[in-house]
C-alpha cells in the first residue's frame, strides 16, 4: 500500500501512552528545574562528555549544559508531532486496510515510549552531570545504562511485534 493510499485512522491513545507522556513531561520539567536550581553553584567547567564506562572524558563550559535540555525539548516535540501521523511512518510492504490500525498503533507506541524514555535519559544525564560537577560523584552511574537498556528493549520489543503482525 503506497503512502498516498494509506488510510488516516483516528486511534485513541492507550493508558500506557498517557502514562509515558506524564512521566516524560515530568522528566523534562525535572531536567530544567534541577539545572536552574543548581546553576549558581556550578563551577565554570562541568563534565561535557562521558566514555563508554561512564567516566568523564571531556570537561567544558557550564553553558554546554543548556544543550541537553534544548535538544531534549526539541526532540520531544518533533517526535510528538511525528507520532500524530502514523500513516506517514515506514511500514513493510504487507501493510493493508485490514492491518493498518495495528501497524499504526505499534509505530505510534514505539515513538511514544522511546520519546519519553529519552526524556528520562536526558534528565538523568543533566542531573548526574551536575552531581559530578559539584564533586559529589565521579561517574555517570549505573542508572544511565539501565535507562539506555530500556530504550533498546522497547525498540527490540516493538520490532518483534511488527514481525508478528499479519
PDB file of N, CA and C in Angstrom, residues 60-108:
ATOM      1  N   UNK A  60      33.843  20.889  29.930  1.00  0.00           N
ATOM      2  CA  UNK A  60      33.530  22.065  29.126  1.00  0.00           C
ATOM      3  C   UNK A  60      32.806  23.115  29.950  1.00  0.00           C
ATOM      4  N   UNK A  61      32.461  24.181  29.312  1.00  0.00           N
ATOM      5  CA  UNK A  61      31.766  25.283  29.972  1.00  0.00           C
ATOM      6  C   UNK A  61      30.411  24.825  30.510  1.00  0.00           C
ATOM      7  N   UNK A  62      30.012  25.410  31.630  1.00  0.00           N
ATOM      8  CA  UNK A  62      28.700  25.050  32.170  1.00  0.00           C
ATOM      9  C   UNK A  62      27.580  25.440  31.213  1.00  0.00           C
ATOM     10  N   UNK A  63      27.849  26.357  30.301  1.00  0.00           N
ATOM     11  CA  UNK A  63      26.844  26.749  29.306  1.00  0.00           C
ATOM     12  C   UNK A  63      26.509  25.597  28.361  1.00  0.00           C
ATOM     13  N   UNK A  64      27.442  24.654  28.225  1.00  0.00           N
ATOM     14  CA  UNK A  64      27.184  23.469  27.402  1.00  0.00           C
ATOM     15  C   UNK A  64      26.046  22.626  27.974  1.00  0.00           C
ATOM     16  N   UNK A  65      25.802  22.761  29.263  1.00  0.00           N
ATOM     17  CA  UNK A  65      24.707  22.014  29.894  1.00  0.00           C
ATOM     18  C   UNK A  65      23.341  22.402  29.320  1.00  0.00           C
ATOM     19  N   UNK A  66      23.249  23.574  28.724  1.00  0.00           N
ATOM     20  CA  UNK A  66      21.977  24.010  28.130  1.00  0.00           C
ATOM     21  C   UNK A  66      21.662  23.258  26.835  1.00  0.00           C
ATOM     22  N   UNK A  67      22.677  22.614  26.273  1.00  0.00           N
ATOM     23  CA  UNK A  67      22.466  21.878  25.025  1.00  0.00           C
ATOM     24  C   UNK A  67      21.519  20.702  25.227  1.00  0.00           C
ATOM     25  N   UNK A  68      21.713  19.939  26.306  1.00  0.00           N
ATOM     26  CA  UNK A  68      20.865  18.756  26.528  1.00  0.00           C
ATOM     27  C   UNK A  68      19.390  19.104  26.681  1.00  0.00           C
ATOM     28  N   UNK A  69      19.016  20.054  27.532  1.00  0.00           N
ATOM     29  CA  UNK A  69      17.590  20.406  27.591  1.00  0.00           C
ATOM     30  C   UNK A  69      17.071  20.931  26.257  1.00  0.00           C
ATOM     31  N   UNK A  70      17.907  21.694  25.555  1.00  0.00           N
ATOM     32  CA  UNK A  70      17.486  22.214  24.247  1.00  0.00           C
ATOM     33  C   UNK A  70      17.201  21.100  23.261  1.00  0.00           C
ATOM     34  N   UNK A  71      18.127  20.165  23.158  1.00  0.00           N
ATOM     35  CA  UNK A  71      17.934  19.025  22.256  1.00  0.00           C
ATOM     36  C   UNK A  71      16.772  18.167  22.733  1.00  0.00           C
ATOM     37  N   UNK A  72      16.709  17.921  24.038  1.00  0.00           N
ATOM     38  CA  UNK A  72      15.649  17.083  24.588  1.00  0.00           C
ATOM     39  C   UNK A  72      14.260  17.644  24.320  1.00  0.00           C
ATOM     40  N   UNK A  73      14.094  18.934  24.550  1.00  0.00           N
ATOM     41  CA  UNK A  73      12.787  19.562  24.329  1.00  0.00           C
ATOM     42  C   UNK A  73      12.452  19.591  22.846  1.00  0.00           C
ATOM     43  N   UNK A  74      13.424  19.950  21.998  1.00  0.00           N
ATOM     44  CA  UNK A  74      13.179  19.973  20.549  1.00  0.00           C
ATOM     45  C   UNK A  74      12.823  18.576  20.035  1.00  0.00           C
ATOM     46  N   UNK A  75      13.580  17.565  20.469  1.00  0.00           N
ATOM     47  CA  UNK A  75      13.309  16.197  20.031  1.00  0.00           C
ATOM     48  C   UNK A  75      11.954  15.725  20.538  1.00  0.00           C
ATOM     49  N   UNK A  76      11.614  16.093  21.769  1.00  0.00           N
ATOM     50  CA  UNK A  76      10.327  15.706  22.336  1.00  0.00           C
ATOM     51  C   UNK A  76       9.179  16.190  21.444  1.00  0.00           C
ATOM     52  N   UNK A  77       9.206  17.465  21.092  1.00  0.00           N
ATOM     53  CA  UNK A  77       8.101  17.999  20.308  1.00  0.00           C
ATOM     54  C   UNK A  77       8.122  17.516  18.863  1.00  0.00           C
ATOM     55  N   UNK A  78       9.310  17.311  18.290  1.00  0.00           N
ATOM     56  CA  UNK A  78       9.387  16.758  16.939  1.00  0.00           C
ATOM     57  C   UNK A  78       8.794  15.350  16.897  1.00  0.00           C
ATOM     58  N   UNK A  79       9.186  14.506  17.840  1.00  0.00           N
ATOM     59  CA  UNK A  79       8.673  13.129  17.880  1.00  0.00           C
ATOM     60  C   UNK A  79       7.195  13.090  18.237  1.00  0.00           C
ATOM     61  N   UNK A  80       6.748  14.037  19.068  1.00  0.00           N
ATOM     62  CA  UNK A  80       5.333  14.103  19.415  1.00  0.00           C
ATOM     63  C   UNK A  80       4.493  14.418  18.169  1.00  0.00           C
ATOM     64  N   UNK A  81       4.972  15.322  17.338  1.00  0.00           N
ATOM     65  CA  UNK A  81       4.265  15.653  16.092  1.00  0.00           C
ATOM     66  C   UNK A  81       4.288  14.457  15.149  1.00  0.00           C
ATOM     67  N   UNK A  82       5.448  13.828  15.008  1.00  0.00           N
ATOM     68  CA  UNK A  82       5.569  12.655  14.138  1.00  0.00           C
ATOM     69  C   UNK A  82       4.644  11.530  14.593  1.00  0.00           C
ATOM     70  N   UNK A  83       4.495  11.398  15.895  1.00  0.00           N
ATOM     71  CA  UNK A  83       3.627  10.384  16.492  1.00  0.00           C
ATOM     72  C   UNK A  83       2.161  10.559  16.066  1.00  0.00           C
ATOM     73  N   UNK A  84       1.763  11.790  15.808  1.00  0.00           N
ATOM     74  CA  UNK A  84       0.370  12.086  15.456  1.00  0.00           C
ATOM     75  C   UNK A  84       0.008  11.688  14.019  1.00  0.00           C
ATOM     76  N   UNK A  85       1.009  11.327  13.225  1.00  0.00           N
ATOM     77  CA  UNK A  85       0.767  10.980  11.830  1.00  0.00           C
ATOM     78  C   UNK A  85       1.354   9.604  11.496  1.00  0.00           C
ATOM     79  N   UNK A  86       0.825   8.549  12.130  1.00  0.00           N
ATOM     80  CA  UNK A  86       1.404   7.218  11.918  1.00  0.00           C
ATOM     81  C   UNK A  86       1.259   6.717  10.480  1.00  0.00           C
ATOM     82  N   UNK A  87       0.317   7.282   9.737  1.00  0.00           N
ATOM     83  CA  UNK A  87       0.157   6.850   8.343  1.00  0.00           C
ATOM     84  C   UNK A  87       1.355   7.243   7.475  1.00  0.00           C
ATOM     85  N   UNK A  88       2.200   8.156   7.962  1.00  0.00           N
ATOM     86  CA  UNK A  88       3.376   8.576   7.199  1.00  0.00           C
ATOM     87  C   UNK A  88       4.630   7.790   7.560  1.00  0.00           C
ATOM     88  N   UNK A  89       4.551   6.926   8.568  1.00  0.00           N
ATOM     89  CA  UNK A  89       5.720   6.165   9.009  1.00  0.00           C
ATOM     90  C   UNK A  89       6.062   5.086   7.985  1.00  0.00           C
ATOM     91  N   UNK A  90       7.222   4.513   8.136  1.00  0.00           N
ATOM     92  CA  UNK A  90       7.699   3.481   7.228  1.00  0.00           C
ATOM     93  C   UNK A  90       7.187   2.108   7.690  1.00  0.00           C
ATOM     94  N   UNK A  91       6.569   1.359   6.776  1.00  0.00           N
ATOM     95  CA  UNK A  91       5.996   0.057   7.110  1.00  0.00           C
ATOM     96  C   UNK A  91       6.415  -0.984   6.081  1.00  0.00           C
ATOM     97  N   UNK A  92       6.327  -2.271   6.463  1.00  0.00           N
ATOM     98  CA  UNK A  92       6.607  -3.340   5.499  1.00  0.00           C
ATOM     99  C   UNK A  92       5.564  -3.333   4.374  1.00  0.00           C
ATOM    100  N   UNK A  93       5.902  -3.939   3.278  1.00  0.00           N
ATOM    101  CA  UNK A  93       5.016  -3.978   2.103  1.00  0.00           C
ATOM    102  C   UNK A  93       3.696  -4.684   2.403  1.00  0.00           C
ATOM    103  N   UNK A  94       3.642  -5.493   3.432  1.00  0.00           N
ATOM    104  CA  UNK A  94       2.421  -6.257   3.741  1.00  0.00           C
ATOM    105  C   UNK A  94       1.331  -5.426   4.421  1.00  0.00           C
ATOM    106  N   UNK A  95       1.556  -4.138   4.658  1.00  0.00           N
ATOM    107  CA  UNK A  95       0.509  -3.304   5.260  1.00  0.00           C
ATOM    108  C   UNK A  95      -0.665  -3.203   4.290  1.00  0.00           C
ATOM    109  N   UNK A  96      -1.871  -3.321   4.831  1.00  0.00           N
ATOM    110  CA  UNK A  96      -3.086  -3.209   4.015  1.00  0.00           C
ATOM    111  C   UNK A  96      -4.213  -2.638   4.874  1.00  0.00           C
ATOM    112  N   UNK A  97      -5.391  -2.513   4.316  1.00  0.00           N
ATOM    113  CA  UNK A  97      -6.542  -1.931   5.028  1.00  0.00           C
ATOM    114  C   UNK A  97      -6.859  -2.692   6.321  1.00  0.00           C
ATOM    115  N   UNK A  98      -6.693  -4.008   6.306  1.00  0.00           N
ATOM    116  CA  UNK A  98      -7.104  -4.801   7.465  1.00  0.00           C
ATOM    117  C   UNK A  98      -6.098  -4.756   8.625  1.00  0.00           C
ATOM    118  N   UNK A  99      -4.838  -4.478   8.343  1.00  0.00           N
ATOM    119  CA  UNK A  99      -3.856  -4.467   9.428  1.00  0.00           C
ATOM    120  C   UNK A  99      -3.252  -3.079   9.692  1.00  0.00           C
ATOM    121  N   UNK A 100      -3.706  -2.077   8.962  1.00  0.00           N
ATOM    122  CA  UNK A 100      -3.140  -0.725   9.100  1.00  0.00           C
ATOM    123  C   UNK A 100      -3.255  -0.205  10.530  1.00  0.00           C
ATOM    124  N   UNK A 101      -4.387  -0.415  11.171  1.00  0.00           N
ATOM    125  CA  UNK A 101      -4.567   0.103  12.526  1.00  0.00           C
ATOM    126  C   UNK A 101      -3.566  -0.507  13.496  1.00  0.00           C
ATOM    127  N   UNK A 102      -3.307  -1.794  13.359  1.00  0.00           N
ATOM    128  CA  UNK A 102      -2.355  -2.462  14.250  1.00  0.00           C
ATOM    129  C   UNK A 102      -0.943  -1.921  14.004  1.00  0.00           C
ATOM    130  N   UNK A 103      -0.572  -1.760  12.736  1.00  0.00           N
ATOM    131  CA  UNK A 103       0.733  -1.182  12.413  1.00  0.00           C
ATOM    132  C   UNK A 103       0.850   0.235  12.957  1.00  0.00           C
ATOM    133  N   UNK A 104      -0.172   1.040  12.758  1.00  0.00           N
ATOM    134  CA  UNK A 104      -0.160   2.432  13.222  1.00  0.00           C
ATOM    135  C   UNK A 104       0.011   2.504  14.736  1.00  0.00           C
ATOM    136  N   UNK A 105      -0.770   1.706  15.450  1.00  0.00           N
ATOM    137  CA  UNK A 105      -0.705   1.746  16.913  1.00  0.00           C
ATOM    138  C   UNK A 105       0.693   1.338  17.388  1.00  0.00           C
ATOM    139  N   UNK A 106       1.240   0.285  16.807  1.00  0.00           N
ATOM    140  CA  UNK A 106       2.572  -0.180  17.202  1.00  0.00           C
ATOM    141  C   UNK A 106       3.624   0.894  16.922  1.00  0.00           C
ATOM    142  N   UNK A 107       3.553   1.509  15.772  1.00  0.00           N
ATOM    143  CA  UNK A 107       4.522   2.536  15.408  1.00  0.00           C
ATOM    144  C   UNK A 107       4.396   3.760  16.319  1.00  0.00           C
ATOM    145  N   UNK A 108       3.167   4.166  16.571  1.00  0.00           N
ATOM    146  CA  UNK A 108       2.934   5.326  17.436  1.00  0.00           C
ATOM    147  C   UNK A 108       3.428   5.047  18.855  1.00  0.00           C
TER     148      UNK A 108
END
